[in-house]
GROMACS .gro file of C-alpha atoms in nm:
model
  255
    1MET     CA    1   0.000   0.002   0.000
    2ASN     CA    2   0.147   0.337  -0.105
    3SER     CA    3   0.149   0.644   0.117
    4ALA     CA    4  -0.150   0.802  -0.052
    5ALA     CA    5  -0.359   0.494   0.007
    6ARG     CA    6  -0.235   0.447   0.367
    7LEU     CA    7  -0.356   0.788   0.482
    8PRO     CA    8  -0.737   0.730   0.434
    9TYR     CA    9  -0.694   0.378   0.580
   10ALA     CA   10  -0.518   0.516   0.888
   11MET     CA   11  -0.784   0.778   0.931
   12LYS     CA   12  -1.058   0.515   0.924
   13ILE     CA   13  -0.869   0.309   1.187
   14PHE     CA   14  -0.815   0.620   1.402
   15THR     CA   15  -1.180   0.730   1.369
   16PHE     CA   16  -1.304   0.382   1.459
   17PHE     CA   17  -1.069   0.373   1.761
   18SER     CA   18  -1.178   0.721   1.874
   19TYR     CA   19  -1.546   0.635   1.859
   20GLY     CA   20  -1.476   0.316   2.046
   21VAL     CA   21  -1.286   0.492   2.322
   22ALA     CA   22  -1.555   0.763   2.346
   23TYR     CA   23  -1.828   0.500   2.370
   24PHE     CA   24  -1.639   0.300   2.632
   25ALA     CA   25  -1.558   0.614   2.836
   26SER     CA   26  -1.919   0.735   2.825
   27THR     CA   27  -2.045   0.393   2.928
   28LEU     CA   28  -1.795   0.353   3.211
   29SER     CA   29  -1.771   0.707   3.342
   30PHE     CA   30  -2.115   0.851   3.289
   31GLY     CA   31  -2.328   0.536   3.294
   32GLN     CA   32  -2.226   0.451   3.654
   33SER     CA   33  -2.034   0.594   3.947
   34SER     CA   34  -1.660   0.524   3.948
   35TRP     CA   35  -1.691   0.369   4.295
   36SER     CA   36  -1.969   0.137   4.201
   37VAL     CA   37  -1.878  -0.236   4.207
   38GLU     CA   38  -2.030  -0.260   3.861
   39SER     CA   39  -1.727  -0.074   3.730
   40TYR     CA   40  -1.500  -0.369   3.818
   41PRO     CA   41  -1.427  -0.587   3.516
   42ASP     CA   42  -1.495  -0.915   3.697
   43GLU     CA   43  -1.720  -0.835   3.992
   44PRO     CA   44  -1.918  -1.165   3.968
   45GLY     CA   45  -1.590  -1.357   3.955
   46PHE     CA   46  -1.450  -1.165   4.250
   47VAL     CA   47  -1.763  -1.239   4.453
   48GLN     CA   48  -1.731  -1.607   4.374
   49ARG     CA   49  -1.359  -1.620   4.454
   50SER     CA   50  -1.400  -1.435   4.784
   51ASP     CA   51  -1.695  -1.643   4.902
   52GLY     CA   52  -1.626  -1.752   5.261
   53MET     CA   53  -1.308  -1.542   5.277
   54LEU     CA   54  -1.444  -1.308   5.547
   55ARG     CA   55  -1.525  -1.596   5.783
   56ARG     CA   56  -1.189  -1.766   5.724
   57LEU     CA   57  -1.014  -1.436   5.794
   58ALA     CA   58  -1.219  -1.383   6.110
   59GLU     CA   59  -1.096  -1.719   6.245
   60ILE     CA   60  -0.736  -1.593   6.271
   61PRO     CA   61  -0.668  -1.523   6.642
   62VAL     CA   62  -0.576  -1.163   6.735
   63GLY     CA   63  -0.393  -1.012   7.032
   64LEU     CA   64  -0.124  -1.278   7.067
   65LYS     CA   65   0.157  -1.070   6.910
   66SER     CA   66   0.127  -0.783   7.157
   67MET     CA   67   0.135  -1.005   7.468
   68SER     CA   68   0.451  -1.021   7.677
   69LYS     CA   69   0.615  -1.359   7.697
   70SER     CA   70   0.780  -1.493   8.016
   71THR     CA   71   0.862  -1.837   8.155
   72CYS     CA   72   0.705  -2.005   8.459
   73PRO     CA   73   0.998  -2.051   8.702
   74ASP     CA   74   0.860  -2.390   8.824
   75THR     CA   75   0.759  -2.561   8.505
   76GLY     CA   76   0.960  -2.382   8.237
   77LEU     CA   77   0.646  -2.333   8.034
   78PRO     CA   78   0.574  -2.009   7.849
   79VAL     CA   79   0.338  -1.755   8.006
   80TYR     CA   80   0.171  -1.481   7.798
   81THR     CA   81   0.033  -1.167   7.971
   82TYR     CA   82  -0.004  -0.792   7.916
   83ALA     CA   83   0.247  -0.722   8.200
   84LEU     CA   84   0.506  -0.449   8.162
   85GLU     CA   85   0.874  -0.513   8.242
   86GLY     CA   86   0.915  -0.531   8.622
   87GLU     CA   87   0.547  -0.601   8.697
   88VAL     CA   88   0.436  -0.904   8.899
   89VAL     CA   89   0.315  -1.209   8.707
   90HIS     CA   90   0.123  -1.498   8.861
   91SER     CA   91   0.208  -1.828   8.703
   92PRO     CA   92  -0.110  -1.990   8.565
   93PHE     CA   93   0.050  -2.332   8.633
   94THR     CA   94   0.158  -2.299   8.994
   95GLY     CA   95   0.032  -1.956   9.113
   96ARG     CA   96   0.385  -1.848   9.200
   97THR     CA   97   0.462  -1.484   9.152
   98TYR     CA   98   0.764  -1.355   8.964
   99LEU     CA   99   0.866  -1.038   8.780
  100GLN     CA  100   0.811  -0.987   8.408
  101GLY     CA  101   1.131  -0.943   8.218
  102ASP     CA  102   1.176  -0.769   7.882
  103THR     CA  103   0.842  -0.754   7.700
  104GLY     CA  104   0.993  -0.804   7.359
  105TYR     CA  105   0.947  -0.616   7.037
  106PHE     CA  106   0.562  -0.613   7.039
  107GLY     CA  107   0.486  -0.612   7.413
  108ALA     CA  108   0.340  -0.341   7.641
  109LYS     CA  109   0.570  -0.049   7.723
  110GLU     CA  110   0.376   0.209   7.925
  111ARG     CA  111   0.066   0.252   8.144
  112ASP     CA  112  -0.127   0.554   8.253
  113SER     CA  113  -0.232   0.638   8.610
  114LEU     CA  114  -0.550   0.432   8.564
  115GLY     CA  115  -0.352   0.123   8.464
  116ASN     CA  116  -0.438   0.135   8.095
  117ILE     CA  117  -0.168   0.034   7.853
  118THR     CA  118  -0.092   0.342   7.647
  119ARG     CA  119   0.202   0.216   7.436
  120PHE     CA  120   0.297  -0.112   7.279
  121GLY     CA  121   0.616  -0.188   7.090
  122GLY     CA  122   0.638  -0.311   6.735
  123ASP     CA  123   0.368  -0.317   6.466
  124ALA     CA  124   0.124  -0.584   6.573
  125LEU     CA  125  -0.179  -0.409   6.426
  126LYS     CA  126  -0.036  -0.461   6.081
  127LYS     CA  127  -0.151  -0.822   6.116
  128ASP     CA  128  -0.415  -0.805   6.394
  129LEU     CA  129  -0.657  -0.549   6.252
  130PRO     CA  130  -0.760  -0.726   5.928
  131PRO     CA  131  -0.896  -1.039   6.099
  132LEU     CA  132  -1.045  -0.828   6.377
  133ILE     CA  133  -1.230  -0.616   6.118
  134ALA     CA  134  -1.357  -0.938   5.955
  135SER     CA  135  -1.482  -1.073   6.291
  136LEU     CA  136  -1.666  -0.746   6.374
  137LEU     CA  137  -1.823  -0.733   6.030
  138ILE     CA  138  -1.968  -1.079   6.099
  139ASP     CA  139  -2.055  -0.999   6.466
  140PRO     CA  140  -2.044  -0.632   6.563
  141THR     CA  141  -2.124  -0.730   6.925
  142ASN     CA  142  -1.802  -0.932   6.975
  143VAL     CA  143  -1.709  -0.793   7.317
  144PRO     CA  144  -1.350  -0.924   7.346
  145ASN     CA  145  -1.249  -0.779   7.009
  146LYS     CA  146  -1.421  -0.450   7.079
  147ALA     CA  147  -1.237  -0.431   7.413
  148PHE     CA  148  -0.906  -0.516   7.243
  149ILE     CA  149  -0.929  -0.223   7.002
  150SER     CA  150  -1.035   0.010   7.285
  151ILE     CA  151  -0.702  -0.026   7.463
  152PRO     CA  152  -0.538   0.318   7.440
  153GLY     CA  153  -0.212   0.164   7.333
  154HIS     CA  154  -0.388   0.023   7.026
  155LEU     CA  155  -0.572   0.343   6.943
  156ASN     CA  156  -0.238   0.521   6.958
  157GLN     CA  157  -0.089   0.299   6.689
  158GLN     CA  158  -0.115   0.516   6.377
  159TYR     CA  159   0.208   0.407   6.203
  160HIS     CA  160   0.168   0.340   5.831
  161PHE     CA  161   0.045  -0.022   5.823
  162ALA     CA  162  -0.185   0.031   6.122
  163ALA     CA  163  -0.316   0.357   5.983
  164LYS     CA  164  -0.428   0.210   5.653
  165ASN     CA  165  -0.601  -0.071   5.845
  166TRP     CA  166  -0.769   0.178   6.076
  167ALA     CA  167  -0.876   0.381   5.774
  168ARG     CA  168  -1.063   0.073   5.658
  169PHE     CA  169  -1.203   0.000   6.001
  170TYR     CA  170  -1.331   0.351   6.079
  171PRO     CA  171  -1.580   0.399   5.789
  172LEU     CA  172  -1.711   0.044   5.823
  173LEU     CA  173  -1.740  -0.007   6.199
  174SER     CA  174  -1.686   0.312   6.404
  175THR     CA  175  -2.062   0.358   6.447
  176THR     CA  176  -2.078   0.025   6.626
  177MET     CA  177  -1.817   0.141   6.878
  178GLY     CA  178  -2.006   0.433   7.028
  179GLU     CA  179  -1.940   0.808   7.049
  180ALA     CA  180  -1.692   0.787   7.337
  181TRP     CA  181  -1.474   0.545   7.138
  182LYS     CA  182  -1.484   0.769   6.836
  183ARG     CA  183  -1.379   1.064   7.042
  184ASP     CA  184  -1.086   0.864   7.189
  185PHE     CA  185  -0.985   0.751   6.841
  186GLN     CA  186  -0.996   1.100   6.696
  187GLN     CA  187  -0.790   1.222   6.990
  188ALA     CA  188  -0.529   0.951   6.926
  189VAL     CA  189  -0.507   1.058   6.560
  190SER     CA  190  -0.474   1.426   6.649
  191ALA     CA  191  -0.200   1.354   6.906
  192TYR     CA  192  -0.002   1.112   6.692
  193GLN     CA  193   0.363   1.191   6.632
  194GLU     CA  194   0.625   0.948   6.514
  195LEU     CA  195   0.981   0.986   6.634
  196GLY     CA  196   1.103   0.636   6.552
  197ARG     CA  197   1.090   0.421   6.242
  198PRO     CA  198   0.817   0.158   6.280
  199SER     CA  199   0.860  -0.159   6.074
  200ASP     CA  200   1.211  -0.052   5.976
  201GLY     CA  201   1.417  -0.289   6.194
  202PHE     CA  202   1.742  -0.147   6.322
  203ARG     CA  203   1.658   0.193   6.183
  204LYS     CA  204   1.415   0.247   6.471
  205TYR     CA  205   1.724   0.333   6.674
  206ASP     CA  206   1.808   0.613   6.424
  207PRO     CA  207   1.564   0.889   6.529
  208LEU     CA  208   1.384   1.106   6.276
  209PHE     CA  209   1.502   1.461   6.211
  210VAL     CA  210   1.159   1.599   6.304
  211PRO     CA  211   0.843   1.437   6.452
  212HIS     CA  212   0.603   1.323   6.186
  213ASN     CA  213   0.225   1.313   6.197
  214LEU     CA  214  -0.013   1.167   5.937
  215ILE     CA  215   0.013   1.478   5.723
  216GLY     CA  216   0.394   1.484   5.710
  217GLU     CA  217   0.615   1.770   5.597
  218PRO     CA  218   0.463   2.036   5.368
  219GLY     CA  219   0.666   2.079   5.053
  220GLU     CA  220   0.825   1.735   5.066
  221LEU     CA  221   0.745   1.457   4.823
  222LEU     CA  222   0.448   1.266   4.964
  223GLY     CA  223   0.499   1.452   5.293
  224GLY     CA  224   0.842   1.314   5.386
  225ASN     CA  225   1.204   1.413   5.326
  226THR     CA  226   1.452   1.160   5.188
  227LYS     CA  227   1.578   1.042   5.528
  228ASP     CA  228   1.262   1.057   5.739
  229GLY     CA  229   0.982   0.990   5.493
  230GLY     CA  230   1.009   0.615   5.462
  231THR     CA  231   0.949   0.431   5.141
  232GLU     CA  232   0.678   0.555   4.905
  233ASN     CA  233   0.431   0.288   5.021
  234HIS     CA  234   0.477   0.402   5.382
  235LYS     CA  235   0.419   0.762   5.293
  236ILE     CA  236   0.118   0.683   5.079
  237MET     CA  237  -0.042   0.476   5.358
  238TRP     CA  238   0.000   0.761   5.604
  239ARG     CA  239  -0.126   1.040   5.373
  240SER     CA  240  -0.416   0.841   5.226
  241SER     CA  241  -0.528   0.742   5.576
  242ALA     CA  242  -0.521   1.110   5.675
  243LEU     CA  243  -0.741   1.183   5.372
  244VAL     CA  244  -0.994   0.917   5.478
  245TYR     CA  245  -0.998   1.053   5.835
  246ALA     CA  246  -1.050   1.408   5.703
  247GLN     CA  247  -1.364   1.288   5.522
  248GLN     CA  248  -1.493   1.090   5.820
  249PHE     CA  249  -1.414   1.305   6.128
  250PRO     CA  250  -1.629   1.600   6.242
  251PRO     CA  251  -1.546   1.944   6.101
  252GLY     CA  252  -1.254   2.109   6.280
  253THR     CA  253  -1.093   1.783   6.398
  254PHE     CA  254  -0.714   1.805   6.393
  255ILE     CA  255  -0.515   1.539   6.210
   0.00000   0.00000   0.00000
């Protein structure tokens, strides 16, 4: 085909393609909302593949990671509690008392004057929140799980992986937790500042230049400078969670 013949042919292909794109775009964008499940290319297949997934996820036990491990001095068997280092532990096997040693990476670190745990170590909610969300979607009256996520030390966990899980939890289940819980959660978000490096191993001993909140540093890429900002997925989890909170919290709430 010579160049003179190719031009009309190409114009026909381009015109056909343009009309096709325009039709597809109008059908997808204007025929339905972009957040509608009908916009997913295989929604029926997804429903089929995920059948029963929520219940299987809800069967995963939660709360074990953040418990402090010690050893019964009489039997040598492991004992798991929420004791802080130096607190008295009663062996469930013999009743003997002994002092809790180091609570490990995930264990409890601080209490307030009322005895509530206000700080845990590690990043347990990265793994614990998804099955807990599933269990409460199935049974919103699950008292042990509702109590677990009411511990101040858990509400205060707003590091990246926990924040994106909380950002999923809050729109779905916060109304089942009551107004007092929502106020406590909003206060935890507003007070959150990160001085360490959660989920970054040895780098947690290398403090950040400046404290970070969910918004991050104005003027920096994704809210974080090269040293402090974490990887892009960390920064995106923080900032997108802040965006969800901004849409869900009452006007004037500080994030």
